[in-house]
Amino acid sequence: MQIARETLLRSYRAMRTIRMFEERLHVEFATGEIPGFVHLYCGEEASAVGVCANLTDNDTIASTHRGHGHCIAKGVEVAGMMAEIYGRSTGVCRGKGGSMHIADLACGMLGANGIVGGGPPLICGAALSHKTLRDGGVAVAFYGDGASNEGTTLESLNLASVWQLPAVFVVEDNGYGEATGASFACAGTQKARAAGFGMPYIECDGSDYFAVHEAAGEAIAHARAGKGPIMLHVHLQRWYGHFEGDAMTYRAPGEVAEAKRDHDCLKLFRERVTQAGLFEDSVLDEVDAAVTDEIEAAVLQAKDDPLPQSADLLADVYVRY
């Protein structure tokens, strides 16, 4: 599958933005200035970007508590996200949502969700709207292997199949539901679960942007053609704990180091495109530098922005939504 050079460069920038955004949050959260919990997406960037590179502005997605990557991949503005995480009035949700509840309906981002398995039902509603309006849109739910056990997820798979909705269910399988290994908690396979609801199934390596892009393209084309829902199972690894502060005592010695060494999607992407002669390292270095500046500016601005005023909160909800 040939991917346009512009798409590749845009995808690299999105993955690099997610990586730098998350790594900066890892540092900033330790200062105590960021309220609430933070769940980082480092190591999983190719999944969000590979899927969203196949979507249009008309398509919709729903995310998880680990949603920063999905937001950035779908086009949510970085400065507004950073301000939201800092709880500032300039945030995309006016500082009311925080890290786990970023949403931007203008981008088709229905929201990150602190409820495990909270996204799939939203996507059934969005997919039903696309189908009813006949606007050609597709709805995508990102959720983890832990959320695949939730009743809301299973009910959504059933409903999407019964109603033949243009929905794609993306299982981002990092091997752990919080601190519990998938082998201890998930009976059967994701493929068998998809088959149980009569929907097709595709799986891919989440460290390989090109594999995700191709698999997601096939899945999204299936849904967009009116053939009903489909499951995309992405195997990946997260670099940090379930949440910031997680000691990760449940992970094997050297597991994270191996993931960073052998399964870094950005490193693998760069190697592939430079070896193929598609880009010089200097071009990608320029992207890295521009993203570094963007993240730095977003952090400085967020720290300087005002906190929301209680009298304005309700008015903001009505104005924005």
mmCIF file of N, CA and C in Angstrom, residues 167-263:
data_model
loop_
_atom_site.group_PDB
_atom_site.id
_atom_site.type_symbol
_atom_site.label_atom_id
_atom_site.label_comp_id
_atom_site.label_asym_id
_atom_site.label_seq_id
_atom_site.Cartn_x
_atom_site.Cartn_y
_atom_site.Cartn_z
ATOM 1 N N ALA A 167 -19.069 1.287 12.226
ATOM 2 C CA ALA A 167 -18.249 1.458 13.422
ATOM 3 C C ALA A 167 -17.010 0.581 13.346
ATOM 4 N N VAL A 168 -15.908 1.114 13.857
ATOM 5 C CA VAL A 168 -14.663 0.352 13.962
ATOM 6 C C VAL A 168 -14.268 0.315 15.429
ATOM 7 N N PHE A 169 -14.097 -0.884 15.952
ATOM 8 C CA PHE A 169 -13.718 -1.067 17.350
ATOM 9 C C PHE A 169 -12.229 -1.410 17.407
ATOM 10 N N VAL A 170 -11.438 -0.472 17.909
ATOM 11 C CA VAL A 170 -9.984 -0.629 17.945
ATOM 12 C C VAL A 170 -9.555 -1.046 19.347
ATOM 13 N N VAL A 171 -9.136 -2.303 19.483
ATOM 14 C CA VAL A 171 -8.643 -2.811 20.761
ATOM 15 C C VAL A 171 -7.147 -2.520 20.842
ATOM 16 N N GLU A 172 -6.769 -1.578 21.681
ATOM 17 C CA GLU A 172 -5.352 -1.274 21.884
ATOM 18 C C GLU A 172 -4.850 -2.164 23.030
ATOM 19 N N ASP A 173 -4.279 -3.273 22.660
ATOM 20 C CA ASP A 173 -3.929 -4.338 23.593
ATOM 21 C C ASP A 173 -2.470 -4.189 24.028
ATOM 22 N N ASN A 174 -2.267 -3.539 25.198
ATOM 23 C CA ASN A 174 -0.898 -3.393 25.707
ATOM 24 C C ASN A 174 -0.553 -4.468 26.737
ATOM 25 N N GLY A 175 -1.428 -5.456 26.869
ATOM 26 C CA GLY A 175 -1.133 -6.604 27.716
ATOM 27 C C GLY A 175 -1.544 -6.475 29.159
ATOM 28 N N TYR A 176 -2.017 -5.287 29.549
ATOM 29 C CA TYR A 176 -2.380 -5.075 30.944
ATOM 30 C C TYR A 176 -3.667 -4.270 31.068
ATOM 31 N N GLY A 177 -4.565 -4.751 31.913
ATOM 32 C CA GLY A 177 -5.706 -3.968 32.337
ATOM 33 C C GLY A 177 -5.335 -3.395 33.691
ATOM 34 N N GLU A 178 -4.877 -2.139 33.701
ATOM 35 C CA GLU A 178 -4.235 -1.541 34.875
ATOM 36 C C GLU A 178 -2.989 -2.364 35.210
ATOM 37 N N ALA A 179 -3.016 -3.156 36.281
ATOM 38 C CA ALA A 179 -1.837 -3.935 36.669
ATOM 39 C C ALA A 179 -2.043 -5.437 36.458
ATOM 40 N N THR A 180 -3.148 -5.825 35.827
ATOM 41 C CA THR A 180 -3.467 -7.237 35.649
ATOM 42 C C THR A 180 -3.161 -7.673 34.229
ATOM 43 N N GLY A 181 -2.349 -8.703 34.083
ATOM 44 C CA GLY A 181 -2.022 -9.212 32.761
ATOM 45 C C GLY A 181 -3.254 -9.736 32.049
ATOM 46 N N ALA A 182 -3.303 -9.530 30.746
ATOM 47 C CA ALA A 182 -4.472 -9.941 29.966
ATOM 48 C C ALA A 182 -4.717 -11.440 30.081
ATOM 49 N N SER A 183 -3.661 -12.244 30.204
ATOM 50 C CA SER A 183 -3.828 -13.690 30.283
ATOM 51 C C SER A 183 -4.574 -14.113 31.549
ATOM 52 N N PHE A 184 -4.570 -13.248 32.581
ATOM 53 C CA PHE A 184 -5.276 -13.543 33.816
ATOM 54 C C PHE A 184 -6.735 -13.083 33.782
ATOM 55 N N ALA A 185 -7.060 -12.204 32.848
ATOM 56 C CA ALA A 185 -8.372 -11.547 32.906
ATOM 57 C C ALA A 185 -9.225 -11.710 31.670
ATOM 58 N N CYS A 186 -8.628 -12.025 30.519
ATOM 59 C CA CYS A 186 -9.386 -12.089 29.265
ATOM 60 C C CYS A 186 -9.538 -13.538 28.806
ATOM 61 N N ALA A 187 -10.745 -14.063 28.910
ATOM 62 C CA ALA A 187 -11.009 -15.415 28.439
ATOM 63 C C ALA A 187 -11.135 -15.418 26.921
ATOM 64 N N GLY A 188 -10.602 -16.465 26.307
ATOM 65 C CA GLY A 188 -10.685 -16.542 24.858
ATOM 66 C C GLY A 188 -9.800 -15.515 24.182
ATOM 67 N N THR A 189 -10.130 -15.150 22.954
ATOM 68 C CA THR A 189 -9.359 -14.198 22.171
ATOM 69 C C THR A 189 -10.265 -13.072 21.682
ATOM 70 N N GLN A 190 -9.646 -11.955 21.323
ATOM 71 C CA GLN A 190 -10.423 -10.854 20.747
ATOM 72 C C GLN A 190 -11.041 -11.282 19.412
ATOM 73 N N LYS A 191 -10.328 -12.107 18.668
ATOM 74 C CA LYS A 191 -10.858 -12.596 17.391
ATOM 75 C C LYS A 191 -12.129 -13.398 17.609
ATOM 76 N N ALA A 192 -12.123 -14.240 18.648
ATOM 77 C CA ALA A 192 -13.310 -15.039 18.940
ATOM 78 C C ALA A 192 -14.459 -14.162 19.387
ATOM 79 N N ARG A 193 -14.140 -13.095 20.122
ATOM 80 C CA ARG A 193 -15.198 -12.188 20.563
ATOM 81 C C ARG A 193 -15.839 -11.491 19.364
ATOM 82 N N ALA A 194 -15.001 -11.052 18.416
ATOM 83 C CA ALA A 194 -15.547 -10.422 17.208
ATOM 84 C C ALA A 194 -16.446 -11.401 16.460
ATOM 85 N N ALA A 195 -15.962 -12.635 16.326
ATOM 86 C CA ALA A 195 -16.744 -13.652 15.610
ATOM 87 C C ALA A 195 -18.062 -13.926 16.324
ATOM 88 N N GLY A 196 -18.044 -13.860 17.662
ATOM 89 C CA GLY A 196 -19.255 -14.100 18.430
ATOM 90 C C GLY A 196 -20.347 -13.083 18.150
ATOM 91 N N PHE A 197 -19.939 -11.911 17.683
ATOM 92 C CA PHE A 197 -20.915 -10.878 17.339
ATOM 93 C C PHE A 197 -21.053 -10.712 15.828
ATOM 94 N N GLY A 198 -20.479 -11.665 15.104
ATOM 95 C CA GLY A 198 -20.667 -11.690 13.655
ATOM 96 C C GLY A 198 -19.938 -10.602 12.902
ATOM 97 N N MET A 199 -18.828 -10.114 13.456
ATOM 98 C CA MET A 199 -18.116 -9.056 12.744
ATOM 99 C C MET A 199 -16.715 -9.501 12.344
ATOM 100 N N PRO A 200 -16.196 -8.966 11.242
ATOM 101 C CA PRO A 200 -14.838 -9.294 10.810
ATOM 102 C C PRO A 200 -13.798 -8.792 11.805
ATOM 103 N N TYR A 201 -12.582 -9.317 11.676
ATOM 104 C CA TYR A 201 -11.508 -9.041 12.626
ATOM 105 C C TYR A 201 -10.200 -8.902 11.858
ATOM 106 N N ILE A 202 -9.417 -7.884 12.241
ATOM 107 C CA ILE A 202 -8.075 -7.692 11.691
ATOM 108 C C ILE A 202 -7.139 -7.418 12.864
ATOM 109 N N GLU A 203 -5.917 -7.911 12.818
ATOM 110 C CA GLU A 203 -4.948 -7.571 13.855
ATOM 111 C C GLU A 203 -3.656 -7.100 13.224
ATOM 112 N N CYS A 204 -2.884 -6.325 13.993
ATOM 113 C CA CYS A 204 -1.637 -5.799 13.465
ATOM 114 C C CYS A 204 -0.677 -5.455 14.599
ATOM 115 N N ASP A 205 0.566 -5.208 14.214
ATOM 116 C CA ASP A 205 1.628 -4.830 15.143
ATOM 117 C C ASP A 205 1.567 -3.322 15.358
ATOM 118 N N GLY A 206 1.257 -2.907 16.593
ATOM 119 C CA GLY A 206 1.104 -1.489 16.888
ATOM 120 C C GLY A 206 2.385 -0.696 16.934
ATOM 121 N N SER A 207 3.537 -1.352 16.846
ATOM 122 C CA SER A 207 4.792 -0.606 16.784
ATOM 123 C C SER A 207 5.160 -0.241 15.347
ATOM 124 N N ASP A 208 4.399 -0.762 14.405
ATOM 125 C CA ASP A 208 4.655 -0.547 12.973
ATOM 126 C C ASP A 208 3.563 0.354 12.404
ATOM 127 N N TYR A 209 3.893 1.628 12.216
ATOM 128 C CA TYR A 209 2.922 2.580 11.688
ATOM 129 C C TYR A 209 2.327 2.085 10.372
ATOM 130 N N PHE A 210 3.147 1.529 9.513
ATOM 131 C CA PHE A 210 2.677 1.108 8.192
ATOM 132 C C PHE A 210 1.691 -0.054 8.295
ATOM 133 N N ALA A 211 1.936 -0.959 9.237
ATOM 134 C CA ALA A 211 1.014 -2.075 9.441
ATOM 135 C C ALA A 211 -0.320 -1.569 9.979
ATOM 136 N N VAL A 212 -0.260 -0.618 10.919
ATOM 137 C CA VAL A 212 -1.495 -0.063 11.471
ATOM 138 C C VAL A 212 -2.252 0.702 10.394
ATOM 139 N N HIS A 213 -1.544 1.518 9.647
ATOM 140 C CA HIS A 213 -2.186 2.322 8.598
ATOM 141 C C HIS A 213 -2.914 1.432 7.598
ATOM 142 N N GLU A 214 -2.267 0.356 7.190
ATOM 143 C CA GLU A 214 -2.873 -0.542 6.208
ATOM 144 C C GLU A 214 -4.079 -1.271 6.793
ATOM 145 N N ALA A 215 -3.918 -1.804 8.010
ATOM 146 C CA ALA A 215 -5.014 -2.538 8.633
ATOM 147 C C ALA A 215 -6.195 -1.615 8.923
ATOM 148 N N ALA A 216 -5.893 -0.417 9.432
ATOM 149 C CA ALA A 216 -6.958 0.545 9.726
ATOM 150 C C ALA A 216 -7.644 1.002 8.446
ATOM 151 N N GLY A 217 -6.867 1.182 7.384
ATOM 152 C CA GLY A 217 -7.460 1.577 6.110
ATOM 153 C C GLY A 217 -8.466 0.548 5.616
ATOM 154 N N GLU A 218 -8.095 -0.726 5.773
ATOM 155 C CA GLU A 218 -9.002 -1.805 5.370
ATOM 156 C C GLU A 218 -10.253 -1.819 6.245
ATOM 157 N N ALA A 219 -10.061 -1.653 7.542
ATOM 158 C CA ALA A 219 -11.204 -1.687 8.470
ATOM 159 C C ALA A 219 -12.155 -0.516 8.228
ATOM 160 N N ILE A 220 -11.587 0.667 8.075
ATOM 161 C CA ILE A 220 -12.408 1.864 7.886
ATOM 162 C C ILE A 220 -13.130 1.819 6.546
ATOM 163 N N ALA A 221 -12.452 1.322 5.515
ATOM 164 C CA ALA A 221 -13.101 1.189 4.206
ATOM 165 C C ALA A 221 -14.280 0.222 4.285
ATOM 166 N N HIS A 222 -14.124 -0.844 5.056
ATOM 167 C CA HIS A 222 -15.204 -1.815 5.256
ATOM 168 C C HIS A 222 -16.424 -1.135 5.872
ATOM 169 N N ALA A 223 -16.192 -0.381 6.944
ATOM 170 C CA ALA A 223 -17.304 0.300 7.627
ATOM 171 C C ALA A 223 -17.916 1.381 6.751
ATOM 172 N N ARG A 224 -17.066 2.114 6.058
ATOM 173 C CA ARG A 224 -17.562 3.227 5.235
ATOM 174 C C ARG A 224 -18.393 2.729 4.053
ATOM 175 N N ALA A 225 -18.117 1.512 3.609
ATOM 176 C CA ALA A 225 -18.850 0.954 2.467
ATOM 177 C C ALA A 225 -20.218 0.404 2.860
ATOM 178 N N GLY A 226 -20.573 0.540 4.138
ATOM 179 C CA GLY A 226 -21.879 0.077 4.579
ATOM 180 C C GLY A 226 -21.934 -1.407 4.881
ATOM 181 N N LYS A 227 -20.783 -2.020 5.122
ATOM 182 C CA LYS A 227 -20.726 -3.454 5.386
ATOM 183 C C LYS A 227 -20.831 -3.803 6.862
ATOM 184 N N GLY A 228 -21.071 -2.785 7.695
ATOM 185 C CA GLY A 228 -21.233 -3.038 9.117
ATOM 186 C C GLY A 228 -19.957 -2.852 9.906
ATOM 187 N N PRO A 229 -19.987 -3.184 11.192
ATOM 188 C CA PRO A 229 -18.844 -2.929 12.069
ATOM 189 C C PRO A 229 -17.717 -3.938 11.874
ATOM 190 N N ILE A 230 -16.558 -3.592 12.411
ATOM 191 C CA ILE A 230 -15.381 -4.450 12.299
ATOM 192 C C ILE A 230 -14.478 -4.179 13.502
ATOM 193 N N MET A 231 -13.726 -5.188 13.910
ATOM 194 C CA MET A 231 -12.789 -5.033 15.021
ATOM 195 C C MET A 231 -11.359 -5.019 14.500
ATOM 196 N N LEU A 232 -10.578 -4.054 15.003
ATOM 197 C CA LEU A 232 -9.153 -3.960 14.700
ATOM 198 C C LEU A 232 -8.394 -4.160 16.008
ATOM 199 N N HIS A 233 -7.580 -5.189 16.074
ATOM 200 C CA HIS A 233 -6.834 -5.551 17.283
ATOM 201 C C HIS A 233 -5.372 -5.139 17.103
ATOM 202 N N VAL A 234 -4.953 -4.142 17.862
ATOM 203 C CA VAL A 234 -3.603 -3.593 17.738
ATOM 204 C C VAL A 234 -2.769 -4.028 18.945
ATOM 205 N N HIS A 235 -1.675 -4.732 18.687
ATOM 206 C CA HIS A 235 -0.786 -5.184 19.750
ATOM 207 C C HIS A 235 0.305 -4.127 19.961
ATOM 208 N N LEU A 236 0.410 -3.616 21.189
ATOM 209 C CA LEU A 236 1.388 -2.568 21.462
ATOM 210 C C LEU A 236 1.857 -2.633 22.915
ATOM 211 N N GLN A 237 2.785 -1.748 23.259
ATOM 212 C CA GLN A 237 3.325 -1.709 24.614
ATOM 213 C C GLN A 237 3.399 -0.270 25.093
ATOM 214 N N ARG A 238 2.963 -0.038 26.302
ATOM 215 C CA ARG A 238 3.105 1.293 26.882
ATOM 216 C C ARG A 238 4.404 1.351 27.686
ATOM 217 N N TRP A 239 5.011 2.536 27.654
ATOM 218 C CA TRP A 239 6.320 2.698 28.287
ATOM 219 C C TRP A 239 6.231 3.078 29.759
ATOM 220 N N TYR A 240 5.169 3.761 30.120
ATOM 221 C CA TYR A 240 5.020 4.202 31.501
ATOM 222 C C TYR A 240 3.945 3.378 32.193
ATOM 223 N N GLY A 241 3.718 3.659 33.470
ATOM 224 C CA GLY A 241 2.744 2.901 34.228
ATOM 225 C C GLY A 241 1.323 3.166 33.791
ATOM 226 N N HIS A 242 0.406 2.452 34.415
ATOM 227 C CA HIS A 242 -1.011 2.686 34.119
ATOM 228 C C HIS A 242 -1.353 4.151 34.365
ATOM 229 N N PHE A 243 -0.794 4.730 35.415
ATOM 230 C CA PHE A 243 -0.951 6.147 35.714
ATOM 231 C C PHE A 243 0.394 6.665 36.191
ATOM 232 N N GLU A 244 0.567 7.976 36.169
ATOM 233 C CA GLU A 244 1.798 8.568 36.664
ATOM 234 C C GLU A 244 1.914 8.325 38.172
ATOM 235 N N GLY A 245 3.001 7.699 38.565
ATOM 236 C CA GLY A 245 3.192 7.304 39.951
ATOM 237 C C GLY A 245 3.119 5.796 40.134
ATOM 238 N N ASP A 246 2.680 5.091 39.094
ATOM 239 C CA ASP A 246 2.609 3.634 39.119
ATOM 240 C C ASP A 246 4.032 3.073 39.113
ATOM 241 N N ALA A 247 4.373 2.261 40.115
ATOM 242 C CA ALA A 247 5.732 1.705 40.223
ATOM 243 C C ALA A 247 5.966 0.552 39.256
ATOM 244 N N MET A 248 4.929 0.039 38.621
ATOM 245 C CA MET A 248 5.012 -1.044 37.621
ATOM 246 C C MET A 248 5.724 -2.288 38.157
ATOM 247 N N THR A 249 5.484 -2.640 39.393
ATOM 248 C CA THR A 249 6.099 -3.837 39.971
ATOM 249 C C THR A 249 5.580 -5.123 39.332
ATOM 250 N N TYR A 250 4.494 -5.022 38.594
ATOM 251 C CA TYR A 250 3.893 -6.179 37.940
ATOM 252 C C TYR A 250 4.560 -6.515 36.602
ATOM 253 N N ARG A 251 5.469 -5.657 36.155
ATOM 254 C CA ARG A 251 6.109 -5.899 34.866
ATOM 255 C C ARG A 251 7.449 -6.588 35.060
ATOM 256 N N ALA A 252 7.790 -7.441 34.123
ATOM 257 C CA ALA A 252 9.017 -8.233 34.228
ATOM 258 C C ALA A 252 10.253 -7.341 34.127
ATOM 259 N N PRO A 253 11.340 -7.721 34.780
ATOM 260 C CA PRO A 253 12.589 -6.951 34.675
ATOM 261 C C PRO A 253 13.024 -6.829 33.205
ATOM 262 N N GLY A 254 13.332 -5.631 32.792
ATOM 263 C CA GLY A 254 13.802 -5.403 31.429
ATOM 264 C C GLY A 254 12.711 -5.303 30.383
ATOM 265 N N GLU A 255 11.453 -5.480 30.784
ATOM 266 C CA GLU A 255 10.354 -5.457 29.810
ATOM 267 C C GLU A 255 10.214 -4.103 29.130
ATOM 268 N N VAL A 256 10.250 -3.039 29.912
ATOM 269 C CA VAL A 256 10.097 -1.703 29.338
ATOM 270 C C VAL A 256 11.324 -1.328 28.510
ATOM 271 N N ALA A 257 12.512 -1.685 29.017
ATOM 272 C CA ALA A 257 13.745 -1.385 28.273
ATOM 273 C C ALA A 257 13.730 -2.077 26.911
ATOM 274 N N GLU A 258 13.242 -3.308 26.877
ATOM 275 C CA GLU A 258 13.146 -4.033 25.609
ATOM 276 C C GLU A 258 12.157 -3.357 24.665
ATOM 277 N N ALA A 259 11.036 -2.902 25.222
ATOM 278 C CA ALA A 259 10.042 -2.222 24.389
ATOM 279 C C ALA A 259 10.629 -0.968 23.754
ATOM 280 N N LYS A 260 11.374 -0.210 24.542
ATOM 281 C CA LYS A 260 11.978 1.020 24.015
ATOM 282 C C LYS A 260 13.055 0.718 22.988
ATOM 283 N N ARG A 261 13.772 -0.372 23.204
ATOM 284 C CA ARG A 261 14.865 -0.713 22.292
ATOM 285 C C ARG A 261 14.367 -1.305 20.980
ATOM 286 N N ASP A 262 13.386 -2.204 21.059
ATOM 287 C CA ASP A 262 13.001 -2.987 19.888
ATOM 288 C C ASP A 262 11.647 -2.627 19.279
ATOM 289 N N HIS A 263 10.829 -1.857 19.998
ATOM 290 C CA HIS A 263 9.468 -1.610 19.516
ATOM 291 C C HIS A 263 9.094 -0.133 19.533
#
